[in-house]
Coordinates of C-alpha atoms (C1' of nucleotides) in Angstrom, one line a residue:
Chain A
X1 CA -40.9 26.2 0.0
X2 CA -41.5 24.7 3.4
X3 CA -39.0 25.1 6.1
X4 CA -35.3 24.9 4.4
X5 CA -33.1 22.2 4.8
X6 CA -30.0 22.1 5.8
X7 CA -28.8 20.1 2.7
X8 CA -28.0 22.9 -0.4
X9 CA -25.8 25.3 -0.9
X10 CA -27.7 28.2 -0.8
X11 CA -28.1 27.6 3.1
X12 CA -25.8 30.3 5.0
X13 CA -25.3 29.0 8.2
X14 CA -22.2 29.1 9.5
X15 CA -19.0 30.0 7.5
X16 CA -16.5 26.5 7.0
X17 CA -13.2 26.8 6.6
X18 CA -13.9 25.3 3.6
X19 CA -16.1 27.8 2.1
X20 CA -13.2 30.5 3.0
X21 CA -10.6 28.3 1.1
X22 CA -12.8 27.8 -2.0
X23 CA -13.5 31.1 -2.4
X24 CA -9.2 32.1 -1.7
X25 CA -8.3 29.7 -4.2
X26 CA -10.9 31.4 -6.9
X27 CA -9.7 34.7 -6.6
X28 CA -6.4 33.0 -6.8
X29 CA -7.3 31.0 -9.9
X30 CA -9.4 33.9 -11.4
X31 CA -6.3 36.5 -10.5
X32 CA -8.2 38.8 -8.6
X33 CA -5.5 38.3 -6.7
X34 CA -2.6 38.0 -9.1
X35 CA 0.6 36.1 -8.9
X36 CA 3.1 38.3 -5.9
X37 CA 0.4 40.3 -4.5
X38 CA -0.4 40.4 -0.7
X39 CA -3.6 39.7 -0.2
X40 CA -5.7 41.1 2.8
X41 CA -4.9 39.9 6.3
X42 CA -6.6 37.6 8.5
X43 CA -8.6 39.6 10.5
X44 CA -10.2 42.0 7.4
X45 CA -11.0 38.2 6.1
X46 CA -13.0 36.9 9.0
X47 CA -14.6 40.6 8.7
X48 CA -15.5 40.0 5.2
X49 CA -16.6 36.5 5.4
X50 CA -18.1 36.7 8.7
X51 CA -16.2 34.1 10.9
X52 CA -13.8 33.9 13.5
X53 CA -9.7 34.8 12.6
X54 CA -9.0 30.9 13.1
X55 CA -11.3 30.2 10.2
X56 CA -10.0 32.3 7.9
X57 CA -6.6 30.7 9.7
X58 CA -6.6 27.1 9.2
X59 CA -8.1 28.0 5.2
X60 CA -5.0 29.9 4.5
X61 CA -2.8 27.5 6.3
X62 CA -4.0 24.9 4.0
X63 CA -3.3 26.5 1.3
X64 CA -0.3 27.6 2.2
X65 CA 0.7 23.9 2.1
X66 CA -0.8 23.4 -1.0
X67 CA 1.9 25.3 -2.5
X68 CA -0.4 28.5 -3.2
X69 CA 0.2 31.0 -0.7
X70 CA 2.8 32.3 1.0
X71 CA 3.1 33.5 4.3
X72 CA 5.3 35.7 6.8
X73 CA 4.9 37.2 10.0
X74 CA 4.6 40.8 9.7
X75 CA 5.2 40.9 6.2
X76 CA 1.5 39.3 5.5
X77 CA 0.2 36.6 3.2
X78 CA 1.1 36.5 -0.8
X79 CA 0.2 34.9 -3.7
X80 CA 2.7 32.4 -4.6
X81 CA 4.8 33.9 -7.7
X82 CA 5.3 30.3 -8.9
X83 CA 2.8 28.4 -7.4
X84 CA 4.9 25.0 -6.1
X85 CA 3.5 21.8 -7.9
X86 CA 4.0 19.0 -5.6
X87 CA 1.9 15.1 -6.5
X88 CA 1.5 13.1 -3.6
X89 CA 2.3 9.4 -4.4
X90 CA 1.2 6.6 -2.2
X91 CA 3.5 3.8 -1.8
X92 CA 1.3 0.6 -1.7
X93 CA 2.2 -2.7 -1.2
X94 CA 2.6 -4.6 -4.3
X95 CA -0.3 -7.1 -3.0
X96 CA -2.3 -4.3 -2.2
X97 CA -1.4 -2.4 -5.7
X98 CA -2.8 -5.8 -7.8
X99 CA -5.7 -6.6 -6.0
X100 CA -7.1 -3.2 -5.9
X101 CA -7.0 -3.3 -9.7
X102 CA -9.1 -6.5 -9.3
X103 CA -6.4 -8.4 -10.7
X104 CA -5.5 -12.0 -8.8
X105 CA -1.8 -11.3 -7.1
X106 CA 0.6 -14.6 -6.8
X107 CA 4.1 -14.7 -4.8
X108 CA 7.0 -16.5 -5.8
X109 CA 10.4 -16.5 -4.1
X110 CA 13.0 -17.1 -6.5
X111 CA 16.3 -17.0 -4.6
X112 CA 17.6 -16.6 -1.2
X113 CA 20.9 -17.3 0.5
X114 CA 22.8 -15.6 3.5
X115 CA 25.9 -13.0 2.5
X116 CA 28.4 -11.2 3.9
X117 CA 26.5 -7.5 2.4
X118 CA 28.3 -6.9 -0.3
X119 CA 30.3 -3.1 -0.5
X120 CA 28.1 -1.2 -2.7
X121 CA 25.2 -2.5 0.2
X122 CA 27.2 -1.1 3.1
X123 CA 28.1 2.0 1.2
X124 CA 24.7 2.5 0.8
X125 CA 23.2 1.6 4.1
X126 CA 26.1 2.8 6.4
X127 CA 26.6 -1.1 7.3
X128 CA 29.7 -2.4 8.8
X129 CA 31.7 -4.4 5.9
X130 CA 31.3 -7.8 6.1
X131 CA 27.9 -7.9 8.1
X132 CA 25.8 -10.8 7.1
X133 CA 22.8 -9.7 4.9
X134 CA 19.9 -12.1 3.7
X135 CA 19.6 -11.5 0.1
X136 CA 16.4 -12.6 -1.3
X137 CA 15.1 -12.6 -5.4
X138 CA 11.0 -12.7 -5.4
X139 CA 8.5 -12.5 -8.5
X140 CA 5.0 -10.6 -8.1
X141 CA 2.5 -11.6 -10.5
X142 CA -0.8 -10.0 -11.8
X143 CA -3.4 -12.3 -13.3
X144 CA -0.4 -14.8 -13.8
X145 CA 1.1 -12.2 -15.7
X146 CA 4.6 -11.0 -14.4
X147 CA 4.2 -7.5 -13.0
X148 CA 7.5 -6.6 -10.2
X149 CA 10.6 -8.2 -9.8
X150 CA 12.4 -7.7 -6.3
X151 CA 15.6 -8.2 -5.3
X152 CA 16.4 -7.3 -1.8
X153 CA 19.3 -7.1 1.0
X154 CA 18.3 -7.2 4.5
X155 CA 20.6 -6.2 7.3
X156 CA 20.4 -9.8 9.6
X157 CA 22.5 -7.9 12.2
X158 CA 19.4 -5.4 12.7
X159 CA 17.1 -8.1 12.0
X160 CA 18.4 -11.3 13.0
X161 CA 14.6 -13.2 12.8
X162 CA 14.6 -12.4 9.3
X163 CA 16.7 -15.9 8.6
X164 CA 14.2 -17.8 10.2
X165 CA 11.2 -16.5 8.6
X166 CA 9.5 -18.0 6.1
X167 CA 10.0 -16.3 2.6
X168 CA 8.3 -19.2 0.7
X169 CA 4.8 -18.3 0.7
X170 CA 5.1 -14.4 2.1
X171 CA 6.9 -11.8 0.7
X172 CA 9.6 -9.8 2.7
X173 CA 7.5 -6.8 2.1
X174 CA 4.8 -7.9 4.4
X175 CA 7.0 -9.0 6.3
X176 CA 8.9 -6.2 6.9
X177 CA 5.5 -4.1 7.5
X178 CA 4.8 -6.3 10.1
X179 CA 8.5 -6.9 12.0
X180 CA 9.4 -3.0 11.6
X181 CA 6.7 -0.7 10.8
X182 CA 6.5 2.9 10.8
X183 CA 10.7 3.2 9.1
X184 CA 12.4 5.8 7.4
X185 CA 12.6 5.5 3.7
X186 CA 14.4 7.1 1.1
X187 CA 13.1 6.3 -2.0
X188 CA 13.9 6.9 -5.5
X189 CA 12.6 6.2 -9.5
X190 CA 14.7 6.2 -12.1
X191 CA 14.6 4.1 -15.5
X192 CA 16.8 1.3 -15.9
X193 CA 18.1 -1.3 -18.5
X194 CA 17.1 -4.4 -17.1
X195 CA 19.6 -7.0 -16.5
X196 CA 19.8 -10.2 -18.6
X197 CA 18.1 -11.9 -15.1
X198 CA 15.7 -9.8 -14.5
X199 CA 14.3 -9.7 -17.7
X200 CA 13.9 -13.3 -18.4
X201 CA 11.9 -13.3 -15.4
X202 CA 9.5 -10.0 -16.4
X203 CA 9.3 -11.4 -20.1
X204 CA 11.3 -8.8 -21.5
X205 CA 14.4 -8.5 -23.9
X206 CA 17.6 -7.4 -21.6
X207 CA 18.0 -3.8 -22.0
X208 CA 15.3 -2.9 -22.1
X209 CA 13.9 -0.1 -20.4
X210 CA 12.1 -0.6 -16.8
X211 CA 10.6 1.1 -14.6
X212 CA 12.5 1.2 -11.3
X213 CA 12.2 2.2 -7.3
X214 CA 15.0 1.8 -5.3
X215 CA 14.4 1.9 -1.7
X216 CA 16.4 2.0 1.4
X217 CA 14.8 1.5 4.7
X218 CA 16.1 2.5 8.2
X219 CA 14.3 1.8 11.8
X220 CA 15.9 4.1 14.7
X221 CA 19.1 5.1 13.1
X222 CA 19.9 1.8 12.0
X223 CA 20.1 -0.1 8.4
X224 CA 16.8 -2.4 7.8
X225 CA 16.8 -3.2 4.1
X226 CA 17.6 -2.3 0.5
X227 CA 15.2 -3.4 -2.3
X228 CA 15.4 -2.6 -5.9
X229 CA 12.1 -3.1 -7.5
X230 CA 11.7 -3.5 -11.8
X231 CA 8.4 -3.0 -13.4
X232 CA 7.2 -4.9 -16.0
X233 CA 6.8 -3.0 -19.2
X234 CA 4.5 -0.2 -19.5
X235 CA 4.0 0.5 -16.2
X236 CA 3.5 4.0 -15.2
X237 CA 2.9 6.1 -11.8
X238 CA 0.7 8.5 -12.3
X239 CA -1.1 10.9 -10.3
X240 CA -3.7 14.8 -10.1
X241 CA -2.8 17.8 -8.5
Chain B
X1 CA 20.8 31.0 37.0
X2 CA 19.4 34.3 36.9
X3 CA 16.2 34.7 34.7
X4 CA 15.2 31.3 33.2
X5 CA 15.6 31.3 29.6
X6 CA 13.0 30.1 27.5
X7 CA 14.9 28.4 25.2
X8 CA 15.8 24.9 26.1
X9 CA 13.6 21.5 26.0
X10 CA 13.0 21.5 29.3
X11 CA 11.3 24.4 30.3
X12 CA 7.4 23.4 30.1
X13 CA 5.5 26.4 29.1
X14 CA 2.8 25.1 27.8
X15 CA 2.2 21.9 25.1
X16 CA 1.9 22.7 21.7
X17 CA 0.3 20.6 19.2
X18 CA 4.1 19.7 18.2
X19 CA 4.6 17.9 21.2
X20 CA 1.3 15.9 21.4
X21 CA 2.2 15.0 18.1
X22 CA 5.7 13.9 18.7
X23 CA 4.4 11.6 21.8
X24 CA 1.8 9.8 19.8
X25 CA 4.2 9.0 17.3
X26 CA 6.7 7.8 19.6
X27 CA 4.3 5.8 21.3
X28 CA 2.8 4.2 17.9
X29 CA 7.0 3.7 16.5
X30 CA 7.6 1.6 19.7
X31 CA 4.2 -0.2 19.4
X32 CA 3.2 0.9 22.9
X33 CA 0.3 1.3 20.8
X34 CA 0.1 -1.3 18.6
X35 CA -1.2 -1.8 14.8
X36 CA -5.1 -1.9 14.9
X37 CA -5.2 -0.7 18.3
X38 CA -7.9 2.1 19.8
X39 CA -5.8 4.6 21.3
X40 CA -7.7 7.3 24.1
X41 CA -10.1 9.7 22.8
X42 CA -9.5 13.0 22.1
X43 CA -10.4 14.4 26.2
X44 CA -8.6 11.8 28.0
X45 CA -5.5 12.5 26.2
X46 CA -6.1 16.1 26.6
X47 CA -6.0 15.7 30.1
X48 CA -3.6 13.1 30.0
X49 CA -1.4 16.3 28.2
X50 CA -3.0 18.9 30.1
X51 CA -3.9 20.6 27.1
X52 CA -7.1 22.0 25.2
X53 CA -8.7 19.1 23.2
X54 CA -8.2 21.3 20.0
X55 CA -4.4 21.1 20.7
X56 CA -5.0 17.4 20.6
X57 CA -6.9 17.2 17.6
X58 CA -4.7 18.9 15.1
X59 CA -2.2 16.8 16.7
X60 CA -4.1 13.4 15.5
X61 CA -5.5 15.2 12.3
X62 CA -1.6 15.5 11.1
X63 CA -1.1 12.4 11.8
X64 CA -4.0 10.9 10.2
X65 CA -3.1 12.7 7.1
X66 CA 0.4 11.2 7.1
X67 CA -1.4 7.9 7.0
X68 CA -0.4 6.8 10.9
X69 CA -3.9 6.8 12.0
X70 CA -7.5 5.9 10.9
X71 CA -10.4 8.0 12.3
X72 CA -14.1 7.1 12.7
X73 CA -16.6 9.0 14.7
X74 CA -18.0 7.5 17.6
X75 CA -15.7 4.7 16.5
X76 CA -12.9 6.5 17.6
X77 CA -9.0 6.8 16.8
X78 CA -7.0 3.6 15.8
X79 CA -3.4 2.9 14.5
X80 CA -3.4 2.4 11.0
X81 CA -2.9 -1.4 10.7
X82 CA -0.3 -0.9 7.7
X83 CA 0.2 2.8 7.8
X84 CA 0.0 4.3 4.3
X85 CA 3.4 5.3 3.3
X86 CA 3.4 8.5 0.7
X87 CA 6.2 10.6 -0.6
X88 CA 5.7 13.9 -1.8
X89 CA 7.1 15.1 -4.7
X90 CA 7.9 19.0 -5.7
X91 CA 7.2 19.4 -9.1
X92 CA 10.1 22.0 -10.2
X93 CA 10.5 24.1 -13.2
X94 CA 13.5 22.5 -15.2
X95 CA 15.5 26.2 -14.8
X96 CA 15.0 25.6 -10.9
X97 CA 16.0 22.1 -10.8
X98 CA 19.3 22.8 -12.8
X99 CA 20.0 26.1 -11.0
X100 CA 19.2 24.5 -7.5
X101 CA 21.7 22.5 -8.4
X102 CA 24.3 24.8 -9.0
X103 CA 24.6 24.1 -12.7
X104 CA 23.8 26.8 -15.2
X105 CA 21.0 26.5 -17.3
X106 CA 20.4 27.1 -21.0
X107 CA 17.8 26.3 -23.4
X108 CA 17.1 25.9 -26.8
X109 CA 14.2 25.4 -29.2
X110 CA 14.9 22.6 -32.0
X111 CA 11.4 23.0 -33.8
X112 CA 8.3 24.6 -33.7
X113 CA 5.1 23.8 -35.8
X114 CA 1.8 25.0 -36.1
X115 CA -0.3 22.1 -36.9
X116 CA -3.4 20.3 -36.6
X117 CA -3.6 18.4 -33.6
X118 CA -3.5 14.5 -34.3
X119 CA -5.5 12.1 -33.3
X120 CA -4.0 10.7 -29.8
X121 CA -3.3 14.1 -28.7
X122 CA -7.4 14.9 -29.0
X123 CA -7.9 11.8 -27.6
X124 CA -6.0 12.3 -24.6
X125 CA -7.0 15.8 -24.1
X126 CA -10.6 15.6 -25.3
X127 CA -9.7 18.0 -27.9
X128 CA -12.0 18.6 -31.0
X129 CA -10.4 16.8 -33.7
X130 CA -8.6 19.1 -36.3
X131 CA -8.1 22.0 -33.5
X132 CA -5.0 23.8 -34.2
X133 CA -2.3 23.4 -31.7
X134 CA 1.2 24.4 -31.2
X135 CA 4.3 21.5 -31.2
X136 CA 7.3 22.3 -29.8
X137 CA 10.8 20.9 -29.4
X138 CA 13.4 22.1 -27.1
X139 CA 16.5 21.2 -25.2
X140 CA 17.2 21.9 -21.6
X141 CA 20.9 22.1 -20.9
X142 CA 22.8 21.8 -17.0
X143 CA 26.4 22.9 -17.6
X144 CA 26.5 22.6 -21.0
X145 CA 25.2 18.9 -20.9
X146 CA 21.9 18.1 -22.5
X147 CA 19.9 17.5 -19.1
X148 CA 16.0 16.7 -20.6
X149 CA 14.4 16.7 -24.1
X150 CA 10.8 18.7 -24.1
X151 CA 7.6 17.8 -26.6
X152 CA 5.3 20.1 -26.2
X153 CA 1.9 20.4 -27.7
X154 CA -0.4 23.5 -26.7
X155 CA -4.2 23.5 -27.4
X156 CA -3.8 26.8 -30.1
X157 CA -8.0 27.3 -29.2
X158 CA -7.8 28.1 -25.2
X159 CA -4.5 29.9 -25.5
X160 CA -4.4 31.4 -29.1
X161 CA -1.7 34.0 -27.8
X162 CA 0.7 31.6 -27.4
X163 CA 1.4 31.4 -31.6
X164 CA 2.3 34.7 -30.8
X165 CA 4.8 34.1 -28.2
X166 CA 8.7 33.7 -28.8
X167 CA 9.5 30.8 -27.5
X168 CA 13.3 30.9 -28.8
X169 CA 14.4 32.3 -25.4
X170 CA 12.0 31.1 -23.3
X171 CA 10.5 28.0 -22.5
X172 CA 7.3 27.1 -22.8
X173 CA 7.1 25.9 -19.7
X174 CA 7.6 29.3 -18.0
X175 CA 5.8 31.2 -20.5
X176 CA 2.9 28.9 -19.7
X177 CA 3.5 29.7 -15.7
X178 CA 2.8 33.1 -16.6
X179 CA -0.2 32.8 -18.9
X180 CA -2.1 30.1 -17.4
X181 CA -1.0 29.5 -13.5
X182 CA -2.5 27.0 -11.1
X183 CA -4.3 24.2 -13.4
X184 CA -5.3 20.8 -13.1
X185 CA -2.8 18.4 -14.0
X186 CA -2.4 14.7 -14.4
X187 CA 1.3 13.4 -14.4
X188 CA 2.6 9.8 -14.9
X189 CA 6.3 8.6 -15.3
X190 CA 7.4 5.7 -17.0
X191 CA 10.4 4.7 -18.4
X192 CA 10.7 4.7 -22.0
X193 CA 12.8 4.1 -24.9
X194 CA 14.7 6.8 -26.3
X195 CA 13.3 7.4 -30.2
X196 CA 16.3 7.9 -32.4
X197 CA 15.3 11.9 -32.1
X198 CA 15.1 12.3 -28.6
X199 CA 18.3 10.1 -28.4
X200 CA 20.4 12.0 -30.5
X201 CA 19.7 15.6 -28.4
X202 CA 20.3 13.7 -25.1
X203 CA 23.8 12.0 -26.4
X204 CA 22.4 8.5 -25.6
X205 CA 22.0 5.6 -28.2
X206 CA 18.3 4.9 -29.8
X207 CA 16.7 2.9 -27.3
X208 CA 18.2 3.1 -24.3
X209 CA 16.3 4.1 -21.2
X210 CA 14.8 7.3 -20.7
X211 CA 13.4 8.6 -17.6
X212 CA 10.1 10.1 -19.2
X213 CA 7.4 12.4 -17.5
X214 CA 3.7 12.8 -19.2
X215 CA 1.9 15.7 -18.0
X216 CA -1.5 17.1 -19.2
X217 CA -2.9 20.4 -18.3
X218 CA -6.6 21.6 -17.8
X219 CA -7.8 24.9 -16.6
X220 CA -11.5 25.3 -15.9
X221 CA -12.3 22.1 -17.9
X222 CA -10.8 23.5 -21.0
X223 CA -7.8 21.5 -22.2
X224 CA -4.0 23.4 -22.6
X225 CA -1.6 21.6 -22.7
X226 CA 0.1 18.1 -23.1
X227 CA 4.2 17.6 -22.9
X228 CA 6.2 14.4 -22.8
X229 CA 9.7 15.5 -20.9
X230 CA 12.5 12.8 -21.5
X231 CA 15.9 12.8 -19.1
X232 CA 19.1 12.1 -20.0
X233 CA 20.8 9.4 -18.6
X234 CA 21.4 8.7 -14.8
X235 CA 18.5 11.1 -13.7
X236 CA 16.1 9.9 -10.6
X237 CA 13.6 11.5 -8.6
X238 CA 14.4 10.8 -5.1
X239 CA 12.1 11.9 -2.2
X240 CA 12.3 10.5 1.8
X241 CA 9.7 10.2 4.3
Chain C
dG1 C1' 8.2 49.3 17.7
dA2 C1' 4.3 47.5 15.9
dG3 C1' 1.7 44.6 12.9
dT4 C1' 1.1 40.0 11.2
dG5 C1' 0.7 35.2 11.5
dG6 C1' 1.1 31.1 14.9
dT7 C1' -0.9 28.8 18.5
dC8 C1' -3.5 27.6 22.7
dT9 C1' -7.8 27.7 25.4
dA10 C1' -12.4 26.8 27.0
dG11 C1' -16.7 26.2 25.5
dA12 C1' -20.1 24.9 22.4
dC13 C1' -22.9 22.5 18.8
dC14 C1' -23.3 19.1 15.4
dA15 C1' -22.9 15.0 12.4
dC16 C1' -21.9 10.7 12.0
dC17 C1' -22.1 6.0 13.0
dC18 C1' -21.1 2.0 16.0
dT19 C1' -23.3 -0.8 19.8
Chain D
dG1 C1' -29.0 6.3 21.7
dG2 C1' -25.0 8.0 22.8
dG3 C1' -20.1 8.6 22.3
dT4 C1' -16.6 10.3 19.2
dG5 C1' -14.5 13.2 16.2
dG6 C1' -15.2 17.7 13.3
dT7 C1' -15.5 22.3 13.5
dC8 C1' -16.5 27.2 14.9
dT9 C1' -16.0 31.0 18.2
dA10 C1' -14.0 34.6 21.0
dG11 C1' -10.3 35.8 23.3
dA12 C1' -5.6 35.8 24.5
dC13 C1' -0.6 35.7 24.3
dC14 C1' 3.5 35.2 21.7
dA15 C1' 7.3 35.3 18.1
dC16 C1' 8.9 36.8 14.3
dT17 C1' 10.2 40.3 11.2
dC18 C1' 9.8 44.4 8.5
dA19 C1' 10.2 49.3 8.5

DNA sequence: GAGTGGTCTAGACCACCCT
DNA sequence: GGGTGGTCTAGACCACTCA
């Protein structure tokens, strides 16, 4: 009963932007205001909740992004019909992926040799036909267990140092991260039958299903690399929203 | 030459948050900041910009939540070392993803089932054992051509209307949109096997490779619902960033 | 045309946390 | 201890779009 600290809830100091988008998102959630509806605009909200109109602002332009409201000029701020489910999924290095499940990671570089890229490669990538392309097959292990098998293309005419680097001991992931960081990607999953190759080296009978991640890579408008990534069996993504 | 216009790049108005953002991004993609590297504080760039330091902030917040940058008070703002690459993901319903497509969309349900629900499903949901739930089989069609194969249990004690509900026109999936909107929801992909049953609706031989999406539902703690959707062949999810 | 959201500003206070 | 980011405020102007 002293003085009150600043630590509980109870305290009403000063309204957060927080506290505006908790309480939006119950009378979402508890359909106070239902699915369609427009809901009151931003300066009758920082009446009600006692703050200033970029308060009640930045909470609805959160939510907004969350997929739960939607907004237009003049027309006002609705309640999502359909609210839009959207996961987030980080993309982690495979290194980082293992050892964060406190599992020991291990490296192996199976293959490599320098091509011409192959067709289907400059299809994908927008290459030139016949530009040379260092084509590299690498193992990732968990706790000695076999856990990703890569097989990636990467554009030497883009990246030229990539044949002298040192694929033996590092992967061409971390590599990559390091040579050309901050790239556009387009990625995709899809579930494939794993070749007779690839599943020798994951411990699995060929065919059978893996979980896969294709991703293509450029820096500045140009083609970087093409990896295809298989999952040992019974991996899964997974993810809250 | 008249007026001047105020629509092209050139004329400088005044900097928006866009543009700050834009800049620092530029200047971390050509490493003229480099990995690991402080970059100014929030008032030097502000007057570097000539803008209000809250311009500059939601600049950097953005880009921290992309993953580009790492903030620490009195530490201050540094380039993420290996920035965190996420892709987002829009979870649609099936009916949109076929009709964004331009394909038309039917659906069917193979089987429904009032039953007890077994053992796994409690034990993934945290159900009571022996609560009554709802199974449910359908088929979701683009163009004719099975597209993805549904398995749908619902927790019969939380949404005891939906034994009720006529589910041979619409899915559950929608029906569930309606009744219960804007839950918790944890969703993995995998790639599984086809079972001979699941096969058979897709047109694809036992065993073959199925794109396959698990996704449990909650609202307010109280468990709904659990589906396992399977894809027919050739499906991906692709995303950029 | 007018109302709504979108953004910028200038100033302020605070919490956190490294040196 | 002090510097940095985190946030709120009050006011202002603008752009879009619906009626």
């Amino acid at each position: 009963m002293s003085d009150d600290p600043p630590n509980d809830a109870a305290a009403a100091d000063k309204i957060s932007f927080r506290d505006v988008k908790a309480e939006i998102r119950r009378r979402i959630e508890r359909r106070i205001w239902g699915p369609g509806e427009l809901v009151p605009g931003e300066i009758e909200l920082a009446e009600e909740f006692g703050c200033a109109r970029a308060t009640v602002n930045r909470a609805m332009r959160e939510l907004t992004e969350e997929g739960l409201l939607d907004r237009k000029r003049k027309a006002g701020t609705r309640v999502r019909i359909t609210p839009i489910r959207q996961a987030r999924f980080e993309i982690p290095l495979v290194r980082a992926e293992i050892e964060s499940a406190g599992a020991n990671y291990r490296y192996a570089l199976l293959s490599r040799e320098v091509l011409p890229a192959p067709a289907w490669l400059c299809a994908r990538l927008g290459l030139t036909p016949g530009a040379p392309a260092l084509h590299l097959v690498c193992l990732h292990s968990a706790d000695g267990a076999p856990y990703q098998h890569e097989d990636r293309w990467i554009n030497l005419a883009a990246l030229p140092q990539a044949e002298a680097a040192d694929f033996s001991t590092q992967g061409p992931n971390e590599w990559l991260v390091e040579a050309v960081p901050y790239s556009e990607v387009e990625i995709s999953f899809l579930a494939s039958a794993a070749p007779a190759d690839v599943a020798v080296v994951l411990g699995m009978e060929p065919g059978e299903p893996t979980f896969t991640a294709e991703r293509a890579t450029w820096w500045q408008g140009q083609p970087i690399t093409q990896v295809r990534l298989c999952f040992a069996k019974g991996y899964r993504m997974t993810t809250r929203y």
